[in-house]
Short mmCIF file of C-alpha atoms in Angstrom, two decimals:
data_model
loop_
_atom_site.label_atom_id
_atom_site.label_comp_id
_atom_site.label_asym_id
_atom_site.label_seq_id
_atom_site.Cartn_x
_atom_site.Cartn_y
_atom_site.Cartn_z
CA MET A 1 -67.56 34.23 50.44
CA SER A 2 -68.87 31.46 52.80
CA ASP A 3 -71.67 31.88 55.32
CA LEU A 4 -69.13 31.73 58.15
CA ASP A 5 -67.13 34.57 56.63
CA SER A 6 -70.28 36.69 56.24
CA THR A 7 -71.04 36.44 59.96
CA LEU A 8 -67.59 37.65 60.97
CA PRO A 9 -66.88 41.27 61.71
CA ASN A 10 -65.33 43.27 58.93
CA SER A 11 -62.04 43.80 60.74
CA LEU A 12 -61.58 40.07 61.48
CA HIS A 13 -62.56 39.17 57.93
CA SER A 14 -59.94 41.56 56.56
CA ARG A 15 -57.17 40.05 58.68
CA ILE A 16 -58.06 36.49 57.59
CA THR A 17 -58.09 37.49 53.93
CA ALA A 18 -54.69 39.18 54.22
CA LYS A 19 -53.14 36.07 55.82
CA ARG A 20 -54.53 33.88 53.01
CA GLU A 21 -53.04 36.16 50.40
CA GLN A 22 -49.64 36.19 52.18
CA SER A 23 -49.55 32.36 52.28
CA ILE A 24 -50.39 31.75 48.61
CA TRP A 25 -48.55 34.55 46.73
CA PRO A 26 -45.14 32.70 46.42
CA MET A 27 -46.89 29.72 44.84
CA MET A 28 -48.73 32.02 42.46
CA ILE A 29 -45.42 33.61 41.35
CA PHE A 30 -43.80 30.17 40.88
CA LYS A 31 -46.76 28.97 38.81
CA HIS A 32 -46.55 32.16 36.80
CA ILE A 33 -42.82 31.69 36.09
CA VAL A 34 -43.16 28.00 35.21
CA GLY A 35 -45.92 28.86 32.85
CA GLN A 36 -43.65 31.15 30.80
CA LYS A 37 -42.43 29.81 27.40
CA LEU A 38 -38.88 31.11 27.91
CA PHE A 39 -38.51 29.14 31.12
CA LYS A 40 -39.66 25.97 29.41
CA LEU A 41 -37.10 26.44 26.63
CA PHE A 42 -34.35 27.11 29.16
CA SER A 43 -35.25 23.96 31.08
CA ILE A 44 -35.24 21.85 27.93
CA ALA A 45 -31.90 23.32 26.82
CA SER A 46 -30.37 22.62 30.24
CA ILE A 47 -31.51 19.02 30.14
CA ILE A 48 -30.12 18.56 26.62
CA PHE A 49 -26.79 20.18 27.63
CA LEU A 50 -26.42 17.95 30.67
CA PHE A 51 -27.28 14.87 28.62
CA SER A 52 -24.77 15.84 25.86
CA THR A 53 -22.00 16.54 28.37
CA THR A 54 -22.58 13.23 30.06
CA TRP A 55 -22.62 11.38 26.72
CA ILE A 56 -19.38 13.05 25.56
CA ALA A 57 -17.65 12.20 28.82
CA ILE A 58 -18.77 8.58 28.59
CA THR A 59 -17.65 8.39 24.92
CA GLN A 60 -14.22 9.84 25.68
CA TRP A 61 -13.77 7.47 28.57
CA GLN A 62 -14.72 4.54 26.35
CA ASN A 63 -12.28 5.71 23.64
CA SER A 64 -9.52 6.02 26.21
CA ARG A 65 -10.21 2.51 27.38
CA ASN A 66 -10.12 1.23 23.80
CA GLU A 67 -6.80 3.00 23.11
CA LEU A 68 -5.36 1.61 26.33
CA ASP A 69 -6.45 -1.88 25.33
CA ILE A 70 -4.82 -1.46 21.90
CA LEU A 71 -1.56 -0.25 23.47
CA ASN A 72 -1.57 -3.17 25.87
CA GLN A 73 -2.08 -5.57 22.97
CA GLU A 74 0.79 -3.98 21.03
CA LEU A 75 3.01 -4.15 24.13
CA GLN A 76 2.19 -7.80 24.58
CA PHE A 77 2.92 -8.45 20.89
CA TYR A 78 6.35 -6.78 21.11
CA LYS A 79 7.14 -8.67 24.28
CA GLU A 80 6.40 -11.93 22.50
CA GLN A 81 8.49 -10.86 19.50
CA TYR A 82 11.36 -9.96 21.83
CA GLN A 83 11.20 -13.32 23.55
CA GLN A 84 11.14 -15.09 20.19
CA GLN A 85 14.16 -13.08 19.06
CA LEU A 86 16.05 -14.04 22.22
CA VAL A 87 15.30 -17.71 21.56
CA THR A 88 16.37 -17.36 17.92
CA ASN A 89 19.63 -15.65 18.89
CA GLN A 90 20.38 -18.33 21.46
CA ASN A 91 19.70 -21.09 18.95
CA LEU A 92 21.94 -19.37 16.41
CA GLN A 93 24.72 -18.96 18.95
CA ASP A 94 24.47 -22.62 19.95
CA ALA A 95 24.59 -23.68 16.29
CA LEU A 96 27.70 -21.55 15.64
CA GLN A 97 29.43 -22.97 18.71
CA GLU A 98 28.59 -26.49 17.64
CA GLN A 99 29.86 -25.80 14.14
CA ALA A 100 33.08 -24.37 15.54
CA HIS A 101 33.66 -27.45 17.67
CA ASP A 102 32.99 -29.71 14.67
CA GLN A 103 35.53 -27.80 12.63
CA ILE A 104 38.11 -28.13 15.38
CA ASP A 105 37.44 -31.86 15.73
CA ASN A 106 37.84 -32.35 11.99
CA LEU A 107 41.04 -30.34 11.97
CA SER A 108 42.38 -32.31 14.90
CA ASP A 109 41.67 -35.58 13.10
CA ASN A 110 43.48 -34.41 10.02
CA SER A 111 46.36 -32.91 12.05
CA ILE A 112 45.92 -29.61 10.27
CA ALA A 113 45.99 -26.32 12.14
CA PRO A 114 42.85 -24.19 11.85
CA PRO A 115 43.14 -21.16 9.61
CA ALA A 116 44.24 -18.13 11.61
CA VAL A 117 42.66 -14.75 11.11
CA ASN A 118 44.91 -13.24 8.47
CA PHE A 119 45.22 -9.69 9.77
CA GLU A 120 48.60 -9.35 8.07
CA GLN A 121 47.02 -9.74 4.65
CA ALA A 122 44.25 -7.29 5.47
CA LEU A 123 46.68 -4.68 6.76
CA ALA A 124 48.96 -5.15 3.76
CA THR A 125 46.31 -3.61 1.54
CA ILE A 126 46.37 -0.43 3.66
CA GLY A 127 49.61 0.81 2.22
CA ASN A 128 51.33 4.14 1.65
CA SER A 129 51.69 3.86 -2.13
CA GLN A 130 50.46 6.80 -4.19
CA GLN A 131 50.06 4.68 -7.33
CA ILE A 132 46.74 3.21 -8.46
CA THR A 133 46.85 -0.42 -9.50
CA PHE A 134 44.26 -1.47 -12.07
CA PRO A 135 41.92 -3.20 -12.15
CA LEU A 136 40.50 -1.91 -8.89
CA PRO A 137 38.72 -4.30 -6.53
CA PRO A 138 34.97 -4.53 -7.29
CA ALA A 139 34.07 -3.03 -3.90
CA ILE A 140 36.20 0.04 -4.64
CA GLU A 141 34.72 0.50 -8.12
CA ALA A 142 31.17 0.16 -6.79
CA SER A 143 31.87 2.74 -4.09
CA LEU A 144 33.39 5.18 -6.61
CA PHE A 145 30.38 5.01 -8.93
CA ARG A 146 27.98 5.53 -6.01
CA MET A 147 29.84 8.43 -4.37
CA ILE A 148 31.33 10.34 -7.34
CA PRO A 149 29.04 11.98 -9.97
CA ASN A 150 28.78 10.00 -13.19
CA ASP A 151 26.36 9.37 -16.07
CA ILE A 152 23.87 11.95 -17.40
CA PRO A 153 21.56 13.92 -15.05
CA VAL A 154 18.75 14.35 -17.62
CA ASP A 155 17.50 12.84 -20.86
CA TYR A 156 18.77 15.76 -22.96
CA ARG A 157 18.54 16.50 -26.68
CA ARG A 158 21.88 18.21 -27.22
CA ILE A 159 24.67 20.13 -25.48
CA SER A 160 23.89 23.76 -26.23
CA SER A 161 26.89 25.17 -24.39
CA PRO A 162 29.92 23.19 -23.14
CA TYR A 163 32.21 23.88 -20.20
CA GLY A 164 34.81 26.63 -20.66
CA ASP A 165 35.06 30.11 -22.18
CA ARG A 166 32.14 31.16 -24.36
CA LEU A 167 30.27 34.17 -25.74
CA HIS A 168 27.42 34.71 -23.30
CA PRO A 169 24.09 34.41 -25.18
CA ILE A 170 22.47 37.26 -23.20
CA SER A 171 25.25 39.74 -22.36
CA GLY A 172 27.17 39.11 -25.60
CA LYS A 173 30.49 39.14 -23.68
CA TRP A 174 33.13 36.45 -23.34
CA LYS A 175 32.76 34.73 -20.01
CA ARG A 176 33.82 31.43 -18.51
CA HIS A 177 31.01 28.89 -18.47
CA LEU A 178 31.26 26.85 -15.25
CA GLY A 179 29.06 23.97 -16.35
CA THR A 180 27.42 22.24 -19.29
CA ASP A 181 24.02 23.28 -20.71
CA LEU A 182 21.81 20.35 -21.67
CA THR A 183 18.66 21.21 -23.63
CA CYS A 184 15.53 19.37 -22.47
CA PRO A 185 11.77 19.91 -22.79
CA LEU A 186 10.06 21.80 -19.99
CA GLY A 187 9.26 19.47 -17.10
CA THR A 188 11.73 16.71 -18.02
CA PRO A 189 12.81 14.89 -14.82
CA ILE A 190 16.33 15.53 -13.52
CA PHE A 191 18.19 12.88 -11.53
CA ALA A 192 20.99 12.83 -8.96
CA THR A 193 24.23 11.54 -10.46
CA ALA A 194 25.58 10.13 -7.16
CA ASP A 195 24.54 9.48 -3.58
CA GLY A 196 24.50 12.59 -1.42
CA VAL A 197 22.52 15.08 0.62
CA VAL A 198 20.62 18.11 -0.70
CA GLU A 199 22.58 21.09 0.57
CA MET A 200 20.48 23.89 -0.95
CA THR A 201 17.35 24.64 -2.96
CA ARG A 202 17.16 28.33 -3.89
CA ALA A 203 14.27 29.82 -5.83
CA SER A 204 15.15 32.84 -7.97
CA ASN A 205 14.24 34.63 -11.19
CA GLN A 206 17.79 35.85 -11.80
CA GLY A 207 21.14 34.30 -12.63
CA TYR A 208 21.02 30.54 -12.09
CA GLY A 209 17.28 30.74 -11.48
CA ASN A 210 15.92 27.90 -9.38
CA LEU A 211 19.15 26.32 -8.15
CA LEU A 212 19.72 22.93 -6.51
CA LYS A 213 22.98 21.81 -4.91
CA ILE A 214 23.80 18.26 -3.79
CA ARG A 215 26.79 17.46 -1.59
CA HIS A 216 28.35 14.08 -2.38
CA GLY A 217 31.07 12.10 -0.68
CA LEU A 218 34.85 12.49 -1.04
CA GLY A 219 34.63 16.28 -1.58
CA PHE A 220 32.39 16.33 -4.67
CA ALA A 221 29.24 18.40 -5.28
CA THR A 222 26.84 18.92 -8.19
CA LEU A 223 24.69 21.95 -9.12
CA TYR A 224 21.48 21.92 -11.16
CA ALA A 225 20.34 25.35 -12.38
CA HIS A 226 17.37 26.95 -14.23
CA LEU A 227 14.98 24.32 -12.83
CA ASN A 228 11.25 24.59 -13.26
CA GLN A 229 10.49 22.89 -9.93
CA PHE A 230 12.28 21.12 -7.09
CA ALA A 231 11.47 17.51 -6.16
CA VAL A 232 13.57 17.43 -2.97
CA LYS A 233 14.16 19.57 0.12
CA PRO A 234 17.35 20.75 1.88
CA GLY A 235 18.73 18.11 4.21
CA GLN A 236 17.17 15.25 2.28
CA PHE A 237 19.41 12.28 1.47
CA VAL A 238 19.23 11.06 -2.11
CA GLU A 239 20.60 8.07 -3.95
CA LYS A 240 22.09 7.96 -7.42
CA GLY A 241 19.18 7.99 -9.90
CA ASP A 242 16.67 9.69 -7.57
CA ARG A 243 14.54 12.42 -9.15
CA VAL A 244 15.55 15.80 -7.72
CA GLY A 245 13.82 18.34 -9.99
CA PHE A 246 12.39 19.23 -13.39
CA CYS A 247 13.94 20.95 -16.38
CA GLY A 248 12.97 24.61 -16.82
CA THR A 249 14.01 28.05 -17.99
CA SER A 250 14.09 30.10 -14.77
CA GLY A 251 16.62 32.90 -14.26
CA ASN A 252 18.80 34.18 -17.10
CA SER A 253 17.88 31.62 -19.72
CA THR A 254 17.04 31.70 -23.42
CA GLY A 255 15.19 28.37 -23.40
CA SER A 256 14.37 25.28 -21.44
CA HIS A 257 17.62 23.55 -20.41
CA LEU A 258 19.65 22.25 -17.48
CA HIS A 259 22.86 23.96 -16.43
CA TYR A 260 24.85 21.14 -14.79
CA GLU A 261 28.04 21.63 -12.77
CA VAL A 262 30.44 19.24 -11.06
CA ARG A 263 32.73 20.62 -8.36
CA PHE A 264 35.53 19.19 -6.23
CA ILE A 265 36.13 21.13 -2.98
CA GLY A 266 34.71 24.22 -4.68
CA LYS A 267 36.60 24.03 -7.99
CA THR A 268 34.48 23.49 -11.10
CA LEU A 269 35.36 20.55 -13.35
CA ASP A 270 34.23 19.66 -16.87
CA PRO A 271 30.92 17.78 -16.37
CA GLN A 272 31.27 15.97 -19.72
CA ASP A 273 34.20 13.96 -18.38
CA PHE A 274 32.00 12.69 -15.56
CA MET A 275 29.01 12.14 -17.85
CA GLN A 276 31.13 9.91 -20.12
CA TRP A 277 32.72 8.00 -17.23
CA GLN A 278 31.87 4.29 -17.40
CA PRO A 279 32.91 1.28 -15.25
CA GLU A 280 34.59 -0.42 -18.20
CA ASN A 281 36.91 2.58 -18.66
CA ILE A 282 37.50 3.74 -15.14
CA GLU A 283 40.99 5.13 -15.92
CA GLN A 284 39.54 7.66 -18.37
CA LEU A 285 38.33 10.10 -15.72
CA PHE A 286 41.52 9.74 -13.69
CA ASN A 287 43.58 10.78 -16.69
CA LYS A 288 41.36 13.70 -17.75
CA GLN A 289 40.78 15.21 -14.32
CA SER A 290 44.27 15.32 -12.86
CA TYR A 291 43.26 18.08 -10.43
CA VAL A 292 41.61 15.45 -8.23
CA PRO A 293 44.16 13.48 -6.15
CA TRP A 294 42.79 10.15 -7.31
CA ALA A 295 45.56 8.03 -5.79
CA ASN A 296 45.01 9.44 -2.33
CA LEU A 297 41.25 9.23 -2.78
CA VAL A 298 41.38 5.56 -3.78
CA LYS A 299 43.79 4.89 -0.92
CA GLN A 300 41.41 6.33 1.66
CA LEU A 301 38.46 4.54 0.13
CA ASN A 302 40.44 1.31 0.05
CA ARG A 303 41.34 1.86 3.69
CA THR A 304 37.68 2.18 4.64
CA VAL A 305 36.70 -0.94 2.72
CA ASN A 306 39.55 -2.89 4.28
CA LEU A 307 38.51 -1.70 7.71
CA GLN A 308 35.18 -3.37 7.12
CA LEU A 309 37.08 -6.53 6.13
CA LEU A 310 39.16 -6.20 9.27
CA LEU A 311 36.08 -5.99 11.48
CA ALA A 312 34.45 -8.90 9.66
CA MET A 313 37.54 -11.00 10.23
CA SER A 314 37.68 -9.94 13.88
CA SER A 315 34.18 -11.28 14.40
CA LYS A 316 35.55 -14.79 13.67
CA GLN A 317 38.09 -14.55 16.51
CA PRO A 318 36.12 -16.83 18.96
CA ILE A 319 36.74 -19.84 16.68
CA ASN A 320 40.45 -19.08 16.88
CA ASP A 321 40.24 -18.84 20.66
CA ILE A 322 38.54 -22.25 20.86
CA ALA A 323 41.42 -23.76 18.90
CA ASN A 324 43.87 -22.08 21.31
CA GLN A 325 45.86 -20.76 18.38
CA PRO A 326 48.19 -17.91 19.37
CA SER A 327 48.30 -14.82 17.21
CA LYS A 328 51.21 -14.61 14.80
CA LEU A 329 51.28 -10.80 14.67
CA THR A 330 54.49 -9.13 15.67
CA ARG A 331 54.52 -6.34 18.24
CA GLN A 332 54.89 -3.65 15.55
CA GLU A 333 52.01 -5.14 13.54
CA LYS A 334 49.81 -5.23 16.64
CA ILE A 335 50.56 -1.56 17.30
CA LYS A 336 49.82 -0.67 13.65
CA ARG A 337 46.58 -2.64 13.72
CA LYS A 338 45.46 -0.97 16.96
CA GLU A 339 46.27 2.50 15.62
CA GLY A 340 44.41 1.72 12.40
CA LEU A 341 41.30 0.81 14.36
CA GLN A 342 41.57 3.81 16.68
CA ASP A 343 41.63 6.15 13.68
CA PHE A 344 38.00 5.15 13.18
CA GLY A 345 37.05 5.38 16.86
CA ILE A 346 37.32 1.61 17.38
CA GLU A 347 39.03 -0.42 20.05
CA GLU A 348 39.87 -4.14 20.00
CA GLY A 349 36.66 -4.99 21.84
CA GLY A 350 34.31 -3.03 19.58
CA TRP A 351 32.95 0.49 19.07
CA VAL A 352 33.73 3.33 21.46
CA THR A 353 32.46 6.89 21.67
CA VAL A 354 34.46 9.30 19.52
CA GLU A 355 34.96 12.65 21.20
CA GLU A 356 33.99 15.62 19.09
#
């Protein structure tokens, strides 16, 4: 206590001391709180949190900018590619026009009429005959061997059970065998015998076991039973020769083998006839499997192939127009040609929407 304070009366000294204490106690509490270890840790954690949040926000913004720059670069690249394609198409069109004019000039010099688009010949192949004329055109043969099952589905050792009636190896009763059993080591790859789409993969420990079904064109389907594993999924499109599964012994089986079936609109056919079918002896299958309406099938396939020829020939019509050559089709042939195109949802000018 100072000398001045000692000379003051006790009552005045008490009031002064109380006012001093009232003015300094908030600061004392603040200093007390700041001095606590928990407060220091909280302050440090808050600073670190704010710094981390700010850094993350800046990083995300930078990444967004980088992605936007990449997208802009890709957009610019595609724009340039599009412009180049337009130039290429224009150059190609100019070259075709020039070639057409040169052909017309040469024909005019030689006094020979330019070749007309021979729609008559194309339509003549779309006939109503139910007889198959051999040899078939190469395009038809190639389509048949891509769309109809042929060749072997697995590298097998022997045929343990053929198609037809047999004594069932498990039940001991006579029962019709709907396919051909091909013995093969466990895990041997199994292949699709024609182009198609996987209709079903069914896992089971009974009957056919793990069963795979592929739907092919022209009404055909193949089944692969007792598989060890599937290599495809339902809805997957496969080509002839694609691996679709692995040989196994699932379901009612006495050993590792493939049960292979060929069906036409639900009816089972002898798979061995299809396995032995070769391009050099295409008539063999037609003679053995008379249940299939081969003549009508080839007719429809021939019609589709000729439609492609028809469209390809139609694309050459501008050259004919330049030569001012009138069409030689009769009215009935024009009507037949138009109806033939409309069957496929096509008009003279190109594709149109086919109503479902």
